[in-house]
Short mmCIF file of C-alpha atoms in Angstrom, two decimals:
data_model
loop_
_atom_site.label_atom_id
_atom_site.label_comp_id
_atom_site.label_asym_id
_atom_site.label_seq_id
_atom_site.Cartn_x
_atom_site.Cartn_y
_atom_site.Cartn_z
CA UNK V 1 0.00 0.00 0.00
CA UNK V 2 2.71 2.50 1.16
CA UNK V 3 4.97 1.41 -1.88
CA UNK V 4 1.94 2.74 -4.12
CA UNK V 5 0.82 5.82 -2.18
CA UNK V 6 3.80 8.52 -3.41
CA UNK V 7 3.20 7.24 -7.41
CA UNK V 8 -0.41 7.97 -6.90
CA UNK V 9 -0.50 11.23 -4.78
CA UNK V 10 1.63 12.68 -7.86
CA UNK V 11 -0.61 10.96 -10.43
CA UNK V 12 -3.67 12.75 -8.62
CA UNK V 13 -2.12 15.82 -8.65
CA UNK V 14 -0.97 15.60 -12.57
CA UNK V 15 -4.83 14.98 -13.21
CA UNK V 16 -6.02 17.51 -11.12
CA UNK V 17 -3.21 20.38 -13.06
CA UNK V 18 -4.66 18.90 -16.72
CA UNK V 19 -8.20 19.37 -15.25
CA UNK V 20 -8.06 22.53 -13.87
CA UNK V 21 -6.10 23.96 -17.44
CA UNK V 22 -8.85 22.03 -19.59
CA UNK V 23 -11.68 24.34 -17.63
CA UNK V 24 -9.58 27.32 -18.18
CA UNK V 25 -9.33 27.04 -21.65
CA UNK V 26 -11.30 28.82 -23.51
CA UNK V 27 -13.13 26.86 -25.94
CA UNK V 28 -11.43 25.96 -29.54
CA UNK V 29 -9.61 29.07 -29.00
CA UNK V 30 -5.88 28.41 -28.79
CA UNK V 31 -4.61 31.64 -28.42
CA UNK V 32 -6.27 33.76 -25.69
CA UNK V 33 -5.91 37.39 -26.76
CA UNK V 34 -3.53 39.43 -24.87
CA UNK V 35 -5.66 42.66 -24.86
CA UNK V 36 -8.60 41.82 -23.43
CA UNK V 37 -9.27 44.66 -20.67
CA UNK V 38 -6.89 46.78 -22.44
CA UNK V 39 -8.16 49.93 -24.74
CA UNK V 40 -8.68 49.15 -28.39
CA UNK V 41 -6.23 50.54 -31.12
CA UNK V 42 -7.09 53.53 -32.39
CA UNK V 43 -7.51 53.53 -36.16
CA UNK V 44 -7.98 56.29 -39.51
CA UNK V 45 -8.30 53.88 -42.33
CA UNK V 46 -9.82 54.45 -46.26
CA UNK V 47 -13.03 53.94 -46.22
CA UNK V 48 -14.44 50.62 -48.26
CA UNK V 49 -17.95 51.99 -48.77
CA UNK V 50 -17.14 55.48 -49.82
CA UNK V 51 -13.66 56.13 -51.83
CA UNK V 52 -11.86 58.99 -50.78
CA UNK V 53 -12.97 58.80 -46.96
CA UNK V 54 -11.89 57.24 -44.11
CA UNK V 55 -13.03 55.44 -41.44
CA UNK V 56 -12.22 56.76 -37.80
CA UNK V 57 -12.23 54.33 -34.80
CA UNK V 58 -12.76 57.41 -32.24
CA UNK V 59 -16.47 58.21 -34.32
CA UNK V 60 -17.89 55.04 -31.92
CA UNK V 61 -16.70 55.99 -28.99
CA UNK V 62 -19.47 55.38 -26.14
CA UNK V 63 -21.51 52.72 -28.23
CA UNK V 64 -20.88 49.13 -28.46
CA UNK V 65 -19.09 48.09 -31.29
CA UNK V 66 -18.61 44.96 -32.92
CA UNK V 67 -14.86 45.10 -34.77
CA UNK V 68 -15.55 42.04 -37.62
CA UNK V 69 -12.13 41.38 -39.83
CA UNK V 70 -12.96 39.80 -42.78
CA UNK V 71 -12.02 39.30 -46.61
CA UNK V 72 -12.98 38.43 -49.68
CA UNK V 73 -10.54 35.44 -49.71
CA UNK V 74 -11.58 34.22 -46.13
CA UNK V 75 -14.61 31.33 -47.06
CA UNK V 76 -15.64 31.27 -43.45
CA UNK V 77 -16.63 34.88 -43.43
CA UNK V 78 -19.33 33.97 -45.97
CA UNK V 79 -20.34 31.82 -43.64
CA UNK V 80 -20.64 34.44 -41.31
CA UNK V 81 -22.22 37.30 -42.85
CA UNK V 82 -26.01 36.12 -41.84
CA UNK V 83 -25.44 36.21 -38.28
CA UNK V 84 -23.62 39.98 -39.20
CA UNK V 85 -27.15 41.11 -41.18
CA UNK V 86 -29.14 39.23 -37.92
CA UNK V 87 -26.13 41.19 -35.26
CA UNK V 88 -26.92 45.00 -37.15
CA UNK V 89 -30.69 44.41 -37.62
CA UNK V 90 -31.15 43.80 -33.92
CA UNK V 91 -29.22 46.87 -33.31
CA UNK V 92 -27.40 46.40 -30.35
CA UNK V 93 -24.18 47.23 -31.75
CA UNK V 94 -22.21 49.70 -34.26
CA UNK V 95 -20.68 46.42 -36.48
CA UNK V 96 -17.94 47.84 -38.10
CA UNK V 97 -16.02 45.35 -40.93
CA UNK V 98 -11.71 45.87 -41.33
CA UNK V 99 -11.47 44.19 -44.62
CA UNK V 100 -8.10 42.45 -43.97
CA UNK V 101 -5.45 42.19 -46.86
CA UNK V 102 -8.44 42.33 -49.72
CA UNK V 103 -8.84 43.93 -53.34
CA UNK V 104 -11.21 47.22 -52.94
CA UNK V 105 -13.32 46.23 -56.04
CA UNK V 106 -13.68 42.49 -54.36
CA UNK V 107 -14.61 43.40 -51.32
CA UNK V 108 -17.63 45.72 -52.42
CA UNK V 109 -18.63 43.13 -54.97
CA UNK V 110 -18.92 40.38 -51.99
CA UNK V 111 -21.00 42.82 -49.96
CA UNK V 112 -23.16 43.62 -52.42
CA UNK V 113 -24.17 39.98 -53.64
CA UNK V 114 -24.15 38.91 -49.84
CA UNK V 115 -25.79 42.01 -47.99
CA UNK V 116 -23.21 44.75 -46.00
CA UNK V 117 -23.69 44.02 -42.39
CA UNK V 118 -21.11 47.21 -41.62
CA UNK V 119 -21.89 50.70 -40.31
CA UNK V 120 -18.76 50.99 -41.69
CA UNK V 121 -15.77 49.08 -43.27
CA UNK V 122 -12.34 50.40 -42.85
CA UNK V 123 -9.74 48.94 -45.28
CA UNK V 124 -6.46 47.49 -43.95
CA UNK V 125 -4.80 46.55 -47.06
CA UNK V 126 -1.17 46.17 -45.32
CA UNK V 127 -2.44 44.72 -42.09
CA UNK V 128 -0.80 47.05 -40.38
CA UNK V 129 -3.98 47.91 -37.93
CA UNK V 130 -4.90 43.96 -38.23
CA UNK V 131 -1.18 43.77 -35.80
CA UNK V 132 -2.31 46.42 -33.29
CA UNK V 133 -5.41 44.32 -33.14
CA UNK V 134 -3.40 40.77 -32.67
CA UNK V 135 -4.86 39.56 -35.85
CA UNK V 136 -3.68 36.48 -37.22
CA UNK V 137 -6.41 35.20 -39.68
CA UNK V 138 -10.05 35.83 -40.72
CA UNK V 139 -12.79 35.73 -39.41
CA UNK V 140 -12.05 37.35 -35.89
CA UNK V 141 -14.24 39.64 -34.59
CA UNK V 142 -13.44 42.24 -31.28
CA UNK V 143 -16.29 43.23 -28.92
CA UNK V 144 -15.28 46.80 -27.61
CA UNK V 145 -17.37 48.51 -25.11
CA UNK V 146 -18.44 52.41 -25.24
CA UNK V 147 -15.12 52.83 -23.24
CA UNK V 148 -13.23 51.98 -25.87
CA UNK V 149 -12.05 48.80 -23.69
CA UNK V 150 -11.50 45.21 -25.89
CA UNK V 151 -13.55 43.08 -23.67
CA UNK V 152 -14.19 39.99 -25.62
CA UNK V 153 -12.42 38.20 -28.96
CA UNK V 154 -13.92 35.53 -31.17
CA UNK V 155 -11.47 33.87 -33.80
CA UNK V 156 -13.89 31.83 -35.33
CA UNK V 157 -17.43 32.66 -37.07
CA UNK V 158 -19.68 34.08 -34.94
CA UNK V 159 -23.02 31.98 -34.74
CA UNK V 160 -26.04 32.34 -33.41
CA UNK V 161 -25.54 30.36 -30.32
CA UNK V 162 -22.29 32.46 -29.59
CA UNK V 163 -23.94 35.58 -30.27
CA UNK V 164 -26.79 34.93 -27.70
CA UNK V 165 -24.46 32.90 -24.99
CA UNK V 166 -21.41 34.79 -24.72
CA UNK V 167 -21.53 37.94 -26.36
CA UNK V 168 -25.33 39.57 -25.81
CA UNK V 169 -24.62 38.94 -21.76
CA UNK V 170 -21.56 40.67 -21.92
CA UNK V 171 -23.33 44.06 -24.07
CA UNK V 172 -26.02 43.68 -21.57
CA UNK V 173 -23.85 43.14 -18.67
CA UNK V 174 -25.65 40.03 -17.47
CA UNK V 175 -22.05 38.34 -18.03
CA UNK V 176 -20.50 36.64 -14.99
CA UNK O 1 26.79 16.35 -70.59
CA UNK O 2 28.29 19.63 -70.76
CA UNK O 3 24.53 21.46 -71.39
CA UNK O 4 23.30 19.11 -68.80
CA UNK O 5 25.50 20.21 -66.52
CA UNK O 6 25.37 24.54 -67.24
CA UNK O 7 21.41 23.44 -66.86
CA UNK O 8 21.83 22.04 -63.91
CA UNK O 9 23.84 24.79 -62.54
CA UNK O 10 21.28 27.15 -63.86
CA UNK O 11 18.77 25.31 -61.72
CA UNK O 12 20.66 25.59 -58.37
CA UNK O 13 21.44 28.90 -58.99
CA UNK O 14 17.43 29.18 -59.30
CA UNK O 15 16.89 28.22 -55.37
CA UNK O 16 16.60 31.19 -53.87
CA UNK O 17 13.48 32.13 -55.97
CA UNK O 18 11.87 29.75 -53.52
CA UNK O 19 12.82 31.40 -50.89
CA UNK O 20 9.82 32.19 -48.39
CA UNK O 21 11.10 35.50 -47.02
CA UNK O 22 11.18 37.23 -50.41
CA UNK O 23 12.21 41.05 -49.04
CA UNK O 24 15.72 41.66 -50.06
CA UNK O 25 18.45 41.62 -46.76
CA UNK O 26 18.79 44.73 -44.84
CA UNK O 27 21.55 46.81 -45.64
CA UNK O 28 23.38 47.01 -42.51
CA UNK O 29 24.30 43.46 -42.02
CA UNK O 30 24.39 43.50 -38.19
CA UNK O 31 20.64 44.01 -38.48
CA UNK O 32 20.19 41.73 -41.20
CA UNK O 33 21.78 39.22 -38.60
CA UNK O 34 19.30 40.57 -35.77
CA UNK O 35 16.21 40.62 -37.97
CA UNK O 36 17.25 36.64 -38.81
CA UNK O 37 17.44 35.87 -35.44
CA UNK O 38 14.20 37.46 -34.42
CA UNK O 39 12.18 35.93 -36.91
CA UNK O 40 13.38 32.36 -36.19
CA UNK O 41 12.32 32.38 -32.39
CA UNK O 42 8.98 34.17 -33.34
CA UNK O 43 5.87 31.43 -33.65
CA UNK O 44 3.70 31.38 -36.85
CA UNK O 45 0.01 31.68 -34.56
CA UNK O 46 -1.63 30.90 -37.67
CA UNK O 47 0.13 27.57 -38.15
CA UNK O 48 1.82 27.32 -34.98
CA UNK O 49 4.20 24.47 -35.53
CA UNK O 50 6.25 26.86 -37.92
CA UNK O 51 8.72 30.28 -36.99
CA UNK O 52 7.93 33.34 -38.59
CA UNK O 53 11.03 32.97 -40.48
CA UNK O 54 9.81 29.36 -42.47
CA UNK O 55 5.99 30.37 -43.17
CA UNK O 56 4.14 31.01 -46.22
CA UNK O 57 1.28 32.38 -44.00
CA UNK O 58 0.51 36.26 -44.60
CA UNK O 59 0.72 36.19 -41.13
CA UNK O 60 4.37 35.39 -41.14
CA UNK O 61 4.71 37.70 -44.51
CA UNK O 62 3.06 40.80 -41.96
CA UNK O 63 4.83 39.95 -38.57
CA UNK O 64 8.71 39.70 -41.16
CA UNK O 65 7.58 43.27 -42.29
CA UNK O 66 6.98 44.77 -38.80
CA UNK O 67 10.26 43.49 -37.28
CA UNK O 68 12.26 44.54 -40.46
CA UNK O 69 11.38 47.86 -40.30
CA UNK O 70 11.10 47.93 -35.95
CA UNK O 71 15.02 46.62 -36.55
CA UNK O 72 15.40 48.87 -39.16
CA UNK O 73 14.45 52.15 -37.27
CA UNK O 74 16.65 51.05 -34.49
CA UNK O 75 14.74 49.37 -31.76
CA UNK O 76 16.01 46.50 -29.64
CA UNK O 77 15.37 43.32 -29.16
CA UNK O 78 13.47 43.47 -26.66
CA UNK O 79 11.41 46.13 -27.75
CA UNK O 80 10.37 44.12 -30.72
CA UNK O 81 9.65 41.02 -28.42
CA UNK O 82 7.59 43.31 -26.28
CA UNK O 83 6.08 44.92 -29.04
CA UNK O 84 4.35 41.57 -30.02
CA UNK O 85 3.79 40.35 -26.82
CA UNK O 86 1.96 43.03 -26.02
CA UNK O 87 -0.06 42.37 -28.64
CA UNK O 88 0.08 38.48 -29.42
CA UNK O 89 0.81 37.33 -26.18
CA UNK O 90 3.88 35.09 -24.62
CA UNK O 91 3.14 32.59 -27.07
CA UNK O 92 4.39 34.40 -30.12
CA UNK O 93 7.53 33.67 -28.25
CA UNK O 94 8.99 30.20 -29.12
CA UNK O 95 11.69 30.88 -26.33
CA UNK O 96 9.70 31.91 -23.22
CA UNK O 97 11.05 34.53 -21.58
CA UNK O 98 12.28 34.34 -17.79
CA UNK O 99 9.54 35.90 -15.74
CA UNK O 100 7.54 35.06 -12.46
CA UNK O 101 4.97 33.08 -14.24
CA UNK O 102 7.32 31.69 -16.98
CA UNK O 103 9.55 30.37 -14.04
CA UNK O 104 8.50 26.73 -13.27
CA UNK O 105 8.72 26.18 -17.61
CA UNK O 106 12.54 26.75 -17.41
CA UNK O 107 12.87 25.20 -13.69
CA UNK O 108 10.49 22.29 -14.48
CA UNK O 109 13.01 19.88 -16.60
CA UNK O 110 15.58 20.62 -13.47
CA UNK O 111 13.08 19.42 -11.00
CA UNK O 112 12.37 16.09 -12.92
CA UNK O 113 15.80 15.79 -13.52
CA UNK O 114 16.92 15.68 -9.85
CA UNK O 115 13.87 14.17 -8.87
CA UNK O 116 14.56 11.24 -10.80
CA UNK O 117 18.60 11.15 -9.77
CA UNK O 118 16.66 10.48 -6.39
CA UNK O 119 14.83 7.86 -6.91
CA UNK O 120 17.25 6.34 -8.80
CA UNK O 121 19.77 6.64 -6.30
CA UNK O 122 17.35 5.56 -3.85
CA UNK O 123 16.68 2.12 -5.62
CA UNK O 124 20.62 1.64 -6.21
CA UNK O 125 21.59 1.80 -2.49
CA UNK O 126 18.25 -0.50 -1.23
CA UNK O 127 19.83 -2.95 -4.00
CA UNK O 128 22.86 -2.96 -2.58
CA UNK O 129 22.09 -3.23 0.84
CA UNK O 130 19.79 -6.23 -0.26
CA UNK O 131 23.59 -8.09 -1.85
CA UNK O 132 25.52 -7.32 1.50
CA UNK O 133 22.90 -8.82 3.82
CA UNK O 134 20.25 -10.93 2.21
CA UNK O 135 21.20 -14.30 1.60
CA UNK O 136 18.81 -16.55 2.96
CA UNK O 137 17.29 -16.74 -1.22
CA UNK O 138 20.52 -18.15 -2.15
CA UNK O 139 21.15 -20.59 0.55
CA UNK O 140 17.71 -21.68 -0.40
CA UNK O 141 18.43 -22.21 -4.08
CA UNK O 142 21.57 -24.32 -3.22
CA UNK O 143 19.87 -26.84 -0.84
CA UNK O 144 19.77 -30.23 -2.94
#
């Protein structure tokens, strides 16, 4: 018994460390964002919508904002836009597209055929803002709050489910 | 043979055009050297298994660009690191750096390490004790 009683104290222990990190993890989501809590980048970007203009991160400063990064070449984002049109139409949120490493005339094709889910879509052709942001691929999507403050990131498509679970609590701040 | 041979020549000479990091080298060669360096302990989050330095990923393509010209305009090391940790997190670091909660990483293979030497060290002297005193199994083997 005693021979036995070291091995499985550790053994215990090792389960109860794997345990504890599976719970903490948050789901399918490797990489945990570093700036949650911390205040969004600010951006002045061209303007998708309307040539010539540019978009300006400080112009939704005390609403909600959904920050969607998307492109043209991304297939999941197609998958996405419904739940966009269904996020905008509901109104509980500026959604505001940062079409990530995309051609111009692509881009405003795509919306057109699909439906534009944006208030606005700021164009990040370098992904230069897309680093500020911790961007690594498309679809990810920022929830800011009217403080400016990143307090939530998705990197996957946001679906319904996700959009009523995790990210409606948090706007209406029923979130633990 | 002898056009088989220029051809083939021609075709080494070709490699580099496969090259993944297609930007030409910096001019100063001490930050050439630094920007190499950089990119090869930096992890590829889209593909993770890869370094900046060996993806095709447009992530790797972006994150090559902003150390470049980071190196390029003179910042250090760690300012570049800390740059992208701040906005990646640690684990765009392959190398993890030495802080309070980064600790028991570095210190864990140490542990184990000594830990084992223990045991082991443990089982050799109960062995050796069981030689020097413990006969009675033999005595028993060599009774007709």
């Amino acid at each position: 018994m005693n021979r036995f009683a070291i091995p499985l104290a550790l053994f215990a222990a090792l389960v109860l460390v794997f345990a504890v990190a599976l719970k903490r993890a948050p789901e399918k989501q490797f990489v945990r964002s570093a700036l949650i809590g911390k205040p969004a980048a600010e951006f002045t970007l061209p303007d998708l919508m309307n040539p010539g203009g540019t978009v300006d991160s400080r112009s939704f400063k005390g609403k909600w904002v959904l920050l969607n990064v998307w492109g043209t070449w991304c297939y999941e984002c197609r998958a996405e836009n419904p739940q966009l049109l269904a996020i905008r139409q509901a109104g509980r949120v500026a959604v505001v597209g940062l079409n990530y490493k995309d051609e111009d005339e692509a881009a405003r094709q795509w919306l057109k055929e699909l439906g534009n889910p944006f208030d606005a879509v700021a164009v990040d052709k370098e992904g230069r803002v897309a680093i500020d942001y911790g961007v690594y691929g498309a679809p990810e999507t920022f929830l800011i709050n009217p403080q400016g403050i990143i307090v939530h990131k998705v990197v996957s498509v946001i679906t319904p489910d996700l959009w009523q679970t995790q990210l409606l609590p948090m706007i209406e701040g029923r979130a633990k | 043979m002898r056009r088989t041979g220029i051809a083939l020549l021609l075709a080494i000479f070709a490699l580099p055009l496969l090259a993944i990091d297609a930007a030409p080298p910096l001019a100063d060669p001490v930050q050439q050297q630094r920007y190499q360096a950089l990119i090869h302990e930096l992890r590829c989050l889209k593909c993770q298994g890869e370094t900046v330095a060996d993806t095709q990923a447009m992530f790797g393509e972006d994150i090559r660009r902003q150390v470049r010209e980071m190196v390029q305009s003179g910042k250090s090391d760690p300012e570049v690191r800390d740059y992208l940790v701040d906005r990646y997190g640690e684990i765009i670091l392959l190398r993890p750096r030495w802080t309070a909660g980064n600790a028991w990483l570095w210190l864990a293979p140490a542990v184990f390490l000594l830990g084992g030497a223990w045991v082991g060290w443990r089982i050799l002297r109960q062995r050796r004790g069981l030689l020097a005193t413990d006969t009675s199994e033999v005595d028993e083997v060599r009774r007709p």
